[in-house]
mmCIF file of C-alpha atoms and ligand atoms in Angstrom:
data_model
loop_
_atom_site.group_PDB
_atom_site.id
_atom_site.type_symbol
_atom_site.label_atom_id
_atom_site.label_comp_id
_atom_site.label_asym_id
_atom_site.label_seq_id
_atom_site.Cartn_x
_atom_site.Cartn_y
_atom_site.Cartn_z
ATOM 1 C CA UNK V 1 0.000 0.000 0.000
ATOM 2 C CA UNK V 2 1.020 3.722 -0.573
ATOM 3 C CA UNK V 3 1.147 5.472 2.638
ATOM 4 C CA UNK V 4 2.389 8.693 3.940
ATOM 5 C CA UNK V 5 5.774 7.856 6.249
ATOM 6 C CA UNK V 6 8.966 9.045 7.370
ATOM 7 C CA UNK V 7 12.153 6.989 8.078
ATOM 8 C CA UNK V 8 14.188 9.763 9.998
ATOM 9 C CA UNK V 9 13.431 11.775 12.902
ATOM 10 C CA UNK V 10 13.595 15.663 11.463
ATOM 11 C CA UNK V 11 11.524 18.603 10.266
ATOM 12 C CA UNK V 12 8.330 18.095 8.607
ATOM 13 C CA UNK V 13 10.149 17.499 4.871
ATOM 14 C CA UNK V 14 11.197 14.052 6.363
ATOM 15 C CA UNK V 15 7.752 13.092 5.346
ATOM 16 C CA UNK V 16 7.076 11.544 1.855
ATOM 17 C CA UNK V 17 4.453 8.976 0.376
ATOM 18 C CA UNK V 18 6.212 5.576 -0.022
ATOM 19 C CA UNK V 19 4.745 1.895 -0.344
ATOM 20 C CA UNK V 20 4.430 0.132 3.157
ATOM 21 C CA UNK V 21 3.491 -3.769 4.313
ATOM 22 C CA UNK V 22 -0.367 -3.723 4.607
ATOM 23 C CA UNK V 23 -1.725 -3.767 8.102
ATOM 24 C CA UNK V 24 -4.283 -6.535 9.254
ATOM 25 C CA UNK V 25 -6.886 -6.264 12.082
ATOM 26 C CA UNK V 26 -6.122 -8.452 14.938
ATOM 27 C CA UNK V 27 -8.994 -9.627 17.484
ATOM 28 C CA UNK V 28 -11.294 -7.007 18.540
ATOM 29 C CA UNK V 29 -9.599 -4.403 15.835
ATOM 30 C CA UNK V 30 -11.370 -3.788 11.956
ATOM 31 C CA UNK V 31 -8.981 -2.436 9.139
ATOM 32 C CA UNK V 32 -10.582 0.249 6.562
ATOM 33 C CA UNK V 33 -9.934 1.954 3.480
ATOM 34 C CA UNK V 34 -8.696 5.412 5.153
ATOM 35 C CA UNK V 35 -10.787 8.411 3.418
ATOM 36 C CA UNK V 36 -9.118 11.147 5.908
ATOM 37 C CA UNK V 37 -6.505 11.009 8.647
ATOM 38 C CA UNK V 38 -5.685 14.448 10.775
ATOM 39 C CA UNK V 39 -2.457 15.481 12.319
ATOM 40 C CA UNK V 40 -2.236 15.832 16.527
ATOM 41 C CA UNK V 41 0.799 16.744 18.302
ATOM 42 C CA UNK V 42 1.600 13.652 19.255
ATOM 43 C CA UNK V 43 2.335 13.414 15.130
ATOM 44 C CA UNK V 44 4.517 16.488 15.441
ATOM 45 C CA UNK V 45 6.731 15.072 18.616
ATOM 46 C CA UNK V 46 7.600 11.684 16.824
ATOM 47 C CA UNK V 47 8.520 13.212 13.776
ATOM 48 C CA UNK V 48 10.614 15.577 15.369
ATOM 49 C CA UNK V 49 12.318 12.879 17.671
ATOM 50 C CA UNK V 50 10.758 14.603 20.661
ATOM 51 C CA UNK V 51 8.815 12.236 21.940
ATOM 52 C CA UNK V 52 9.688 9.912 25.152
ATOM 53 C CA UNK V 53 8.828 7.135 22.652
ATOM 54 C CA UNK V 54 11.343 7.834 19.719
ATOM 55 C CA UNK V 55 13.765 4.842 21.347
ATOM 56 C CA UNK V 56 11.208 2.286 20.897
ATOM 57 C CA UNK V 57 9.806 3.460 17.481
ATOM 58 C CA UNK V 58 10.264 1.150 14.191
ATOM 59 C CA UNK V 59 11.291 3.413 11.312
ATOM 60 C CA UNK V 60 9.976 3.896 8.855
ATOM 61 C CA UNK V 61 6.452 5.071 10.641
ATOM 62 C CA UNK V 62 3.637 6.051 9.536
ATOM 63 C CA UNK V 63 1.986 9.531 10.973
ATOM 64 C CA UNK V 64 -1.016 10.015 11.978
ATOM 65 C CA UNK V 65 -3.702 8.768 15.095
ATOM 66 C CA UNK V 66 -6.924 9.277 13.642
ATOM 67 C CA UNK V 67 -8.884 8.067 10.674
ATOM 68 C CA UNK V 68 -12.000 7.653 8.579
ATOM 69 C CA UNK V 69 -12.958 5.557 6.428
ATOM 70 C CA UNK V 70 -14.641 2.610 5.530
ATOM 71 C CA UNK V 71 -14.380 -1.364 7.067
ATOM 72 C CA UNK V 72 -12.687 -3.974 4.430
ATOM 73 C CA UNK V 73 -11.576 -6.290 7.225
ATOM 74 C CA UNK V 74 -12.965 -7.553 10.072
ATOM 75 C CA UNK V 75 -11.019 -8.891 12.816
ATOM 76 C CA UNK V 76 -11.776 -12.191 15.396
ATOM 77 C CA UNK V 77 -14.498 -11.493 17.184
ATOM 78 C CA UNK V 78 -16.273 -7.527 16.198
ATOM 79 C CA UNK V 79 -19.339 -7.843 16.400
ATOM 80 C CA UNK V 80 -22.352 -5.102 15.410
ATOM 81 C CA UNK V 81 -20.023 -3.861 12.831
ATOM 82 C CA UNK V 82 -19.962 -5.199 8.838
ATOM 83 C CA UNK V 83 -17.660 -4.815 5.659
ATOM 84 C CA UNK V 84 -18.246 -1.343 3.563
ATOM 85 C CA UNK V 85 -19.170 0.052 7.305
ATOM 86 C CA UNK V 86 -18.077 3.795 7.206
ATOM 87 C CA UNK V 87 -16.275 4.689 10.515
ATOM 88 C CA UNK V 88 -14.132 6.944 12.561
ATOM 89 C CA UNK V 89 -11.921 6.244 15.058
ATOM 90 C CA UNK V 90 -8.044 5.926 16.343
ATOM 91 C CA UNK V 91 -5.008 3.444 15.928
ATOM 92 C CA UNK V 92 -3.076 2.382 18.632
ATOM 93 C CA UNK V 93 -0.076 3.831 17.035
ATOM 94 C CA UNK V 94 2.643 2.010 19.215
ATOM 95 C CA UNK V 95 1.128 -1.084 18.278
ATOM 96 C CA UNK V 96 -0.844 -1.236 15.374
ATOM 97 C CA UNK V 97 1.492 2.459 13.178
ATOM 98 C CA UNK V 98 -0.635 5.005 11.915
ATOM 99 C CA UNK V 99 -3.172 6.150 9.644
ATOM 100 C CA UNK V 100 -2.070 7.900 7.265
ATOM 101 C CA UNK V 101 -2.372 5.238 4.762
ATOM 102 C CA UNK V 102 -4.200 3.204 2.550
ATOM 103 C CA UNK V 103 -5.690 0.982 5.393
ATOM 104 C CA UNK V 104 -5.346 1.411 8.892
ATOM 105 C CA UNK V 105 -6.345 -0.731 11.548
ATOM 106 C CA UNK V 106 -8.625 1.114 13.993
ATOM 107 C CA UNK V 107 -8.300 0.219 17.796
ATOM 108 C CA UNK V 108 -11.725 1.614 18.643
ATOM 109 C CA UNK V 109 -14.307 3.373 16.493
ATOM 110 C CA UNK V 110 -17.806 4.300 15.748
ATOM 111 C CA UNK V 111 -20.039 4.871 12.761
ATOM 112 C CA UNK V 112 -19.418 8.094 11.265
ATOM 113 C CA UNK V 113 -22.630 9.816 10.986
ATOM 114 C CA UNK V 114 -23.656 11.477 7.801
ATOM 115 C CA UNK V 115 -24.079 15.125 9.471
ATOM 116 C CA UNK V 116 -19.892 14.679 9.938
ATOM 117 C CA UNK V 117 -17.953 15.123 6.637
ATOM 118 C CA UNK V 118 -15.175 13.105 5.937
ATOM 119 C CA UNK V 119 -12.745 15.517 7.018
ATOM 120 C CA UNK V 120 -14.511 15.968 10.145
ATOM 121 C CA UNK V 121 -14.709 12.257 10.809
ATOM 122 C CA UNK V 122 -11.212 11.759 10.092
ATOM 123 C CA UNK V 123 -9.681 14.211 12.755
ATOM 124 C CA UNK V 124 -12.048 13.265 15.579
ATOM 125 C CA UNK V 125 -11.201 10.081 17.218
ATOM 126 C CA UNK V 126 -8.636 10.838 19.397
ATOM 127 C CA UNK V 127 -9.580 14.461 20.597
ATOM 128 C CA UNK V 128 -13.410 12.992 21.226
ATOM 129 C CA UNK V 129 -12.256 10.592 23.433
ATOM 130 C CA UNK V 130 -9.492 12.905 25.424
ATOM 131 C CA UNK V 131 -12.468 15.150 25.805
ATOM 132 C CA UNK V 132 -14.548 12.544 26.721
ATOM 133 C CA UNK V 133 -11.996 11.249 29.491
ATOM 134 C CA UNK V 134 -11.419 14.877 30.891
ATOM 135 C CA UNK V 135 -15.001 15.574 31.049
ATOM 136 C CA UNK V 136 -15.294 12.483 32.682
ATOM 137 C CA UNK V 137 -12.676 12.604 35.377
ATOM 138 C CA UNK V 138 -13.968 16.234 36.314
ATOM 139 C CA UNK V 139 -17.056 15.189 36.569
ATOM 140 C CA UNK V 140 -19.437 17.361 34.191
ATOM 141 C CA UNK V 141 -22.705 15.806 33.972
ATOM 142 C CA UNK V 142 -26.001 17.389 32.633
ATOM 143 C CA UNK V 143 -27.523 17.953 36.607
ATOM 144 C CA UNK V 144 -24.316 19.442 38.049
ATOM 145 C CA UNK V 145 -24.667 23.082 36.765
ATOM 146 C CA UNK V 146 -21.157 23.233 36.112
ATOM 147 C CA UNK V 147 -19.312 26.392 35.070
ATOM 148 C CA UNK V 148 -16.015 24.799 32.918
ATOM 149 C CA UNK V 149 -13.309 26.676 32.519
ATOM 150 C CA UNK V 150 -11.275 25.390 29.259
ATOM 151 C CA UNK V 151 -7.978 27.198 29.112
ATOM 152 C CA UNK V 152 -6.579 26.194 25.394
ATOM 153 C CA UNK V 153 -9.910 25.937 23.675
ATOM 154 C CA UNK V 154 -9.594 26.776 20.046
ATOM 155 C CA UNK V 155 -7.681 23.763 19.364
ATOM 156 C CA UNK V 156 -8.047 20.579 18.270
ATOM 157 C CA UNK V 157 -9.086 19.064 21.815
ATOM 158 C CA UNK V 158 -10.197 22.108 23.450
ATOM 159 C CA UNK V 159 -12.653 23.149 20.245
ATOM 160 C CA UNK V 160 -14.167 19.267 20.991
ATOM 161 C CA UNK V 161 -14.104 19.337 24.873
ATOM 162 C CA UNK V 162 -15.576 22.765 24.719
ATOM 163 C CA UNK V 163 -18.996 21.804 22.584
ATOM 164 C CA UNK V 164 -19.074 17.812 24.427
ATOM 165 C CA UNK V 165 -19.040 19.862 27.657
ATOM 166 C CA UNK V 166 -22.049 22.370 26.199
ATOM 167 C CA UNK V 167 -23.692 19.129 25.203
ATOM 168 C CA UNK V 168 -23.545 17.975 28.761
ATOM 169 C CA UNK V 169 -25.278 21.303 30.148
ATOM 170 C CA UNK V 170 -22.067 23.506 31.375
ATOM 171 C CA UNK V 171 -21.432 27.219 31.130
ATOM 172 C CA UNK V 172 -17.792 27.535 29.710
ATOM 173 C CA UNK V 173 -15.474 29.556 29.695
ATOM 174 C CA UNK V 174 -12.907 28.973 26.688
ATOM 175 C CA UNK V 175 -9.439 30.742 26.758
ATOM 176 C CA UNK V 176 -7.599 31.744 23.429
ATOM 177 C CA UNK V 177 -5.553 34.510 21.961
ATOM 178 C CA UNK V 178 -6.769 37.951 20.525
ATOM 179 C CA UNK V 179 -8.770 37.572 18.224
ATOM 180 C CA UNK V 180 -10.281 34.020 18.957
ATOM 181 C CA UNK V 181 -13.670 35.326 20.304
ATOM 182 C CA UNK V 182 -15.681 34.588 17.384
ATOM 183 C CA UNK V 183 -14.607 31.172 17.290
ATOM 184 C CA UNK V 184 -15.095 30.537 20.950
ATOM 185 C CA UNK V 185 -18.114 32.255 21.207
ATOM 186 C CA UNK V 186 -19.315 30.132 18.076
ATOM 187 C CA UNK V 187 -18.853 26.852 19.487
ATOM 188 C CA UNK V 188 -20.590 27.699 22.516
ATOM 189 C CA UNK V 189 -18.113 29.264 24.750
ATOM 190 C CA UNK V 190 -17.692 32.715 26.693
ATOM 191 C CA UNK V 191 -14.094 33.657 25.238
ATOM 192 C CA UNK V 192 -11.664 34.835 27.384
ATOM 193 C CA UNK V 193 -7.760 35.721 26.329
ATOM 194 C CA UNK V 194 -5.612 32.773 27.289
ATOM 195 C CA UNK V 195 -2.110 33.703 29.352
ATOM 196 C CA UNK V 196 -1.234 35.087 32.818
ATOM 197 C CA UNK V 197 -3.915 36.783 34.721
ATOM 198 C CA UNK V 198 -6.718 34.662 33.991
ATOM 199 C CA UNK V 199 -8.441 34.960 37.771
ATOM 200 C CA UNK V 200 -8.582 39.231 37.144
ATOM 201 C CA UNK V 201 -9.567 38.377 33.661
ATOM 202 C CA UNK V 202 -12.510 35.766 34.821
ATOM 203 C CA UNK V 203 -13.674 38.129 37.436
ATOM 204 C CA UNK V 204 -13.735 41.421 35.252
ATOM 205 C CA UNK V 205 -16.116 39.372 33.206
ATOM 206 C CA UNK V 206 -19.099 39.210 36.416
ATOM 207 C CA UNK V 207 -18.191 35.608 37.018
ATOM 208 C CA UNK V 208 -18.759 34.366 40.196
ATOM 209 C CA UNK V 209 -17.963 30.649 40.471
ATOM 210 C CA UNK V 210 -15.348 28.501 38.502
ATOM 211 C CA UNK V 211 -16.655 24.828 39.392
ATOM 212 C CA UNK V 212 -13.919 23.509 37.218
ATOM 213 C CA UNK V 213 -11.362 23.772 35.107
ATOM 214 C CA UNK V 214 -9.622 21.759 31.770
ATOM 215 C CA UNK V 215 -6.322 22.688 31.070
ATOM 216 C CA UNK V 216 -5.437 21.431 27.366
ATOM 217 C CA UNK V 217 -2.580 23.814 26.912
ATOM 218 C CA UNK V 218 0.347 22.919 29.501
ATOM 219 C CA UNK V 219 1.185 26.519 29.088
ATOM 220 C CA UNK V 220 1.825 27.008 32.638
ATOM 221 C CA UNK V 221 -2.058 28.260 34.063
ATOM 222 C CA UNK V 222 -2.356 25.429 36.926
ATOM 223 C CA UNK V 223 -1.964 27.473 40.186
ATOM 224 C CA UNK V 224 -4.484 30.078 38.374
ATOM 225 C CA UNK V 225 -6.740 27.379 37.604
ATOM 226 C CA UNK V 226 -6.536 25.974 41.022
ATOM 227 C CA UNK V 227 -7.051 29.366 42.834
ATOM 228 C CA UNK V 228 -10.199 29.968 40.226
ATOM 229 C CA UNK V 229 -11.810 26.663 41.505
ATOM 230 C CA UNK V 230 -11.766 25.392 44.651
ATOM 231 C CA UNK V 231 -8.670 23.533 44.352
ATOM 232 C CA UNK V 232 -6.319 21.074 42.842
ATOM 233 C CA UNK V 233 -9.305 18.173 42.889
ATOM 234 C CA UNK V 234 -11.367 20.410 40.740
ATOM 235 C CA UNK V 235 -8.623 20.208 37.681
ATOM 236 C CA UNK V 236 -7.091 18.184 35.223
ATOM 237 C CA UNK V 237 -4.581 18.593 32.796
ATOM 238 C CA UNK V 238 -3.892 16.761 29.756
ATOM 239 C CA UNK V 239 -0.188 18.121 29.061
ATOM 240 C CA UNK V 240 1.486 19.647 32.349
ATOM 241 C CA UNK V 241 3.535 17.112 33.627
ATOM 242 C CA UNK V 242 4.219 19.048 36.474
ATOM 243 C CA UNK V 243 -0.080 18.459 37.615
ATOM 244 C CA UNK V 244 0.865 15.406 40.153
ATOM 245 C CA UNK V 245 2.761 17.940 42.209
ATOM 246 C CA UNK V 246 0.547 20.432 42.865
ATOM 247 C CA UNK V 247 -2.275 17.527 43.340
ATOM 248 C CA UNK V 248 -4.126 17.753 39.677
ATOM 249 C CA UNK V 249 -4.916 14.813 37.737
ATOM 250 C CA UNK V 250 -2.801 14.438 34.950
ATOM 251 C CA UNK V 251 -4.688 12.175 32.305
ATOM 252 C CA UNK V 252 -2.596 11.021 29.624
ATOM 253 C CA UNK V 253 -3.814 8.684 26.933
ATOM 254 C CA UNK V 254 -6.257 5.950 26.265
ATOM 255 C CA UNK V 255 -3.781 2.627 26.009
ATOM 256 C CA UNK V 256 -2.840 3.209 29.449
ATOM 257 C CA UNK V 257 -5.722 0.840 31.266
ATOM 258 C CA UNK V 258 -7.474 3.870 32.975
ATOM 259 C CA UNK V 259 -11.020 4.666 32.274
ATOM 260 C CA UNK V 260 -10.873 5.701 29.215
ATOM 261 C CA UNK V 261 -13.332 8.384 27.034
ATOM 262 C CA UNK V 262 -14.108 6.030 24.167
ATOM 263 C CA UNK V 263 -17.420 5.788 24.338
ATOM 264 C CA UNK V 264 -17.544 9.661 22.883
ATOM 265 C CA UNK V 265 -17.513 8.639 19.643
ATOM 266 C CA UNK V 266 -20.561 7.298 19.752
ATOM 267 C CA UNK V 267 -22.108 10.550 21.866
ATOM 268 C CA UNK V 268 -20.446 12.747 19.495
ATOM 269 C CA UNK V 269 -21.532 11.039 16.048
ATOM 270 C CA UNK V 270 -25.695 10.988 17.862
ATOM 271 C CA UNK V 271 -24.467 14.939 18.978
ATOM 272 C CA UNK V 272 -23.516 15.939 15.541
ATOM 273 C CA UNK V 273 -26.549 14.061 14.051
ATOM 274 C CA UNK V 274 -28.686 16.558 16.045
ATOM 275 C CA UNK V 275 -26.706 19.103 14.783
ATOM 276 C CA UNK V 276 -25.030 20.012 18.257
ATOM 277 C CA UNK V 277 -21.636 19.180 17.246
ATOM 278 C CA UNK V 278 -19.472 19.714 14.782
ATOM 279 C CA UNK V 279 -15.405 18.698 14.116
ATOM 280 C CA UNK V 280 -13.998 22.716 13.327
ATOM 281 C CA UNK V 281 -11.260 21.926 10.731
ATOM 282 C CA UNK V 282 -8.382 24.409 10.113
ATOM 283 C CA UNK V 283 -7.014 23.433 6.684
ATOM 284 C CA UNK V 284 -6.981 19.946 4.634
ATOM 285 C CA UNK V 285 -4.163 18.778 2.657
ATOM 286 C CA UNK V 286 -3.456 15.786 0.304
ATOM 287 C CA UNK V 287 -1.167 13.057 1.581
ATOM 288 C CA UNK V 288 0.773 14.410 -1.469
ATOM 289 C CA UNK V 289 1.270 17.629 1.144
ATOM 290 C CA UNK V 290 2.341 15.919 4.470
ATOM 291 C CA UNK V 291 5.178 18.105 5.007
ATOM 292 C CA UNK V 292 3.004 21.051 4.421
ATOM 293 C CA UNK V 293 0.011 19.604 6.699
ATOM 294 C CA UNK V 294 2.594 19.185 9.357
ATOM 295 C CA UNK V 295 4.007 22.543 9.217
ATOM 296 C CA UNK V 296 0.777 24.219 9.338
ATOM 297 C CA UNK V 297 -0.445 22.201 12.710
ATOM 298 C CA UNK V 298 2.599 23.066 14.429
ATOM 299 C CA UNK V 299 1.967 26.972 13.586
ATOM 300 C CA UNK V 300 -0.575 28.977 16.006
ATOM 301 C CA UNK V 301 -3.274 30.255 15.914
ATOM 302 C CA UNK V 302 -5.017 27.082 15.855
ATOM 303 C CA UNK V 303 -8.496 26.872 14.768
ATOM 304 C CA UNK V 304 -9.968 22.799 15.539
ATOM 305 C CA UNK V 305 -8.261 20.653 13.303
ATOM 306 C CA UNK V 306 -5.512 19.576 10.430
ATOM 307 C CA UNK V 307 -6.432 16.914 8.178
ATOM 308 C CA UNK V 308 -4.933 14.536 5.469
ATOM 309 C CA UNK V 309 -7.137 13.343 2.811
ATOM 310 C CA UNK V 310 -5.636 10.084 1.877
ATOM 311 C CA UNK V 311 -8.005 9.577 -0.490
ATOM 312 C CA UNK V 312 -5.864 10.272 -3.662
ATOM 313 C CA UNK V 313 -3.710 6.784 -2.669
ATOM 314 C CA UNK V 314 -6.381 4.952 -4.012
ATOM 315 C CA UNK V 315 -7.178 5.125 -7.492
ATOM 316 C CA UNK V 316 -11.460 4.968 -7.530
ATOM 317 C CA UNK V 317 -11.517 5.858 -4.499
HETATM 318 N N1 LIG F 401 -3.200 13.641 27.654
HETATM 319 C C1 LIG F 401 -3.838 13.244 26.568
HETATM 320 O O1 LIG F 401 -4.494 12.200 26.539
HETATM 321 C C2 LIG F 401 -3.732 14.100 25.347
HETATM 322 C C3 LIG F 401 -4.462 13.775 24.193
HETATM 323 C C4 LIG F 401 -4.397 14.655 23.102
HETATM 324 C C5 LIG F 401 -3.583 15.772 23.176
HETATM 325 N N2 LIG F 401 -2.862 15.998 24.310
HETATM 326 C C6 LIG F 401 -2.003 17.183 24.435
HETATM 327 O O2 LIG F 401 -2.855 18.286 24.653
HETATM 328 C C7 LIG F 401 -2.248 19.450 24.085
HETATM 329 C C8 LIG F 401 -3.242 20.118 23.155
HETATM 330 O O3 LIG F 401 -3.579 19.248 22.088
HETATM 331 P P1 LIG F 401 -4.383 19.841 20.837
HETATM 332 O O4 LIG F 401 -4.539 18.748 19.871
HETATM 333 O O5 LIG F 401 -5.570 20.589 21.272
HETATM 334 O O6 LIG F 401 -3.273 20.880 20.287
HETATM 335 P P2 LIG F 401 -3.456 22.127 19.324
HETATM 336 O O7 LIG F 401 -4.536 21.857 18.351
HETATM 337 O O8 LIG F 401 -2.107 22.471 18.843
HETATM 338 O O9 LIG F 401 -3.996 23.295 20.292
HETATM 339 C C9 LIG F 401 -3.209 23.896 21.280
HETATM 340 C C10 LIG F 401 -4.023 25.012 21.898
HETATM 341 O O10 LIG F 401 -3.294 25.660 22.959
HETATM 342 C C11 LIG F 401 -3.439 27.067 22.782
HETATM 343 N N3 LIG F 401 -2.378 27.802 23.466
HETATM 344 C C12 LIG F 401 -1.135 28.117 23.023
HETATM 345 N N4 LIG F 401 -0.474 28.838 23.967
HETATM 346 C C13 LIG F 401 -1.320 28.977 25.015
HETATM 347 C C14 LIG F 401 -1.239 29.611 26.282
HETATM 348 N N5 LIG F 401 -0.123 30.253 26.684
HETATM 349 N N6 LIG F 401 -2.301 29.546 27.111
HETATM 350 C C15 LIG F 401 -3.429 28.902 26.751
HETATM 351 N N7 LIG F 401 -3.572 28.281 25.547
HETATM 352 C C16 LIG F 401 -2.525 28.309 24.702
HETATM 353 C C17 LIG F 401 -3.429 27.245 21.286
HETATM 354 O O11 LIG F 401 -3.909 28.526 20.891
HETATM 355 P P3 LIG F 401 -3.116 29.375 19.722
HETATM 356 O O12 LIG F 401 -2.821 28.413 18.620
HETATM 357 O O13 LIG F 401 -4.061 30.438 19.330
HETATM 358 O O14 LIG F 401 -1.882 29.914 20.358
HETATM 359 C C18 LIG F 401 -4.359 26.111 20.894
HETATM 360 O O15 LIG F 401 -5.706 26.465 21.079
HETATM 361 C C19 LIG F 401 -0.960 18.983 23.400
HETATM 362 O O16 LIG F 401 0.113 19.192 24.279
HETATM 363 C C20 LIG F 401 -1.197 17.498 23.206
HETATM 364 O O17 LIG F 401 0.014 16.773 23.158
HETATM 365 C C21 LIG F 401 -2.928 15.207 25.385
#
């Protein structure tokens, strides 16, 4: 199969569209035809060599931890899910490489609903269920009245958290740079400029309470965050590795054998039927234009999403 890869750790030319072993689904895992793929950070670190995980990465790899597209194998033991199914989902990269490819085995998934474009679908797994697992852990349920404070909304897991935790009743509050307001206040959110301050910046705005507060960013916010809540049990970061220590909950990944947020997919794909959820996507690029798709994710401001429509690999497709 054709599939976009890289066999040296570098900057974002290192990435080219070579031929690759096809992947196969093992129990409990389908392959598909990959439509779209989407680029996270996580892409950007292993390229780069920047990632705690470069040691134990087989080169070449192939980028990329979300897909869509549509079933062609089934492996041992899926059940409620057929051939020519169209899906979304993630890989397990470490285990299974990525998705931006050909085929790509998915490690969990949903059906992709017809309200979600492809390019939607394709860049969703992966921040849906992060979302999903944060809004989880800090408990933000439809009765609790919660007012959310997301600092590091407009991106691709903050834009997702920020309409999932909508969905689920909250007020929030969704940080971002000048001239992110419209953005935030589309999906949802009272905007609010991201960076030090944020506790003069949330009061000047008549709010009263903070119940609790997401922070996607790592940039730094957690003692503001705790002193806007009501402490450190009221937080969780996703990329602050320096949470444990001041008592917030770190949550890092979905392979890890914690509760995981996987079951999102399937909220967000009813969600977006209903027309009370959408994937925002920032730019889409041919596989053709990796290097060019990475460089733009890695570049602020970020609006939702980068995606890689794959789709070009396959002639007829
Ligand atoms: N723990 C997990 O399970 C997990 C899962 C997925 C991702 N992550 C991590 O979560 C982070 C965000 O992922 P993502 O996909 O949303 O990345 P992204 O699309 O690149 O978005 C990053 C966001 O942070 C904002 N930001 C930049 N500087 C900031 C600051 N000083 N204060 C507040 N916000 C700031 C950016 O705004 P501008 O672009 O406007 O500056 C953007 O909205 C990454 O570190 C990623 O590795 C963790």
């Amino acid at each position: 199969m054709q599939a976009v890869q890289f066999d040296r750790f570098g900057s974002p030319d290192v990435l080219g569209v070579r031929s690759a072993p096809e992947p196969h689904p093992g129990p409990g895992e389908v392959r598909i035809a990959v439509r779209t793929s989407a680029v996270s950070p996580v892409d950007l670190a292993l390229r780069a060599g920047e990632s705690p995980s470069r040691d134990s990465l087989a080169l070449p790899h192939i980028p990329g931890v979300d897909a869509a597209g549509v079933i062609d194998e089934l492996g041992e033991g899926v059940e409620g899910f057929a051939i020519g199914d169209e899906v979304f989902g993630a890989v397990d990269v470490a285990r299974l490489g990525g998705a931006s490819a050909q085929f790509a085995v998915l490690a969990f998934w949903a059906v992709k609903p017809a309200a979600l474009s492809w390019e939607e679908a394709g860049a969703a797994g992966t921040s849906v269920e992060t979302a999903t697992r944060a809004l989880d852990l800090l408990g933000v349920r439809e009765e609790m009245d919660t007012t959310l404070l997301i600092d590091g909304a407009t991106g691709g897991v903050g834009s997702i958290a920020l309409q999932l935790a909508v969905a689920r009743g909250a007020r929030v509050v969704g940080t971002g740079r000048p001239g992110s307001e419209e953005f935030l206040s589309g999906l949802g959110a009272t905007p609010l400029p991201y960076g030090p301050g944020l506790p003069e910046r949330v009061r000047a705005l008549g709010i009263s309470r903070v119940d609790r507060a997401l922070d996607v960013a790592g940039a730094g916010s957690l003692d503001e965050l705790i002193s806007l809540t009501n402490g450190p049990q009221s937080v969780v970061t996703l990329a602050d590795f320096t949470g444990p220590s001041r008592e917030v909950r770190l949550s890092l990944g979905q392979f890890g054998g914690q509760p995981d947020g996987r079951h999102g997919l399937a909220v967000a794909a009813d969600l977006a039927e209903k027309g009370l959820f959408h994937v925002p996507v920032q730019a889409v690029f041919p596989a053709s234009q990796a290097a060019e798709a990475h460089a733009a994710a890695g570049t602020g401001p970020r609006r939702g999403k980068t995606v890689i429509d794959l789709t070009a690999l396959t002639p007829g497709l």
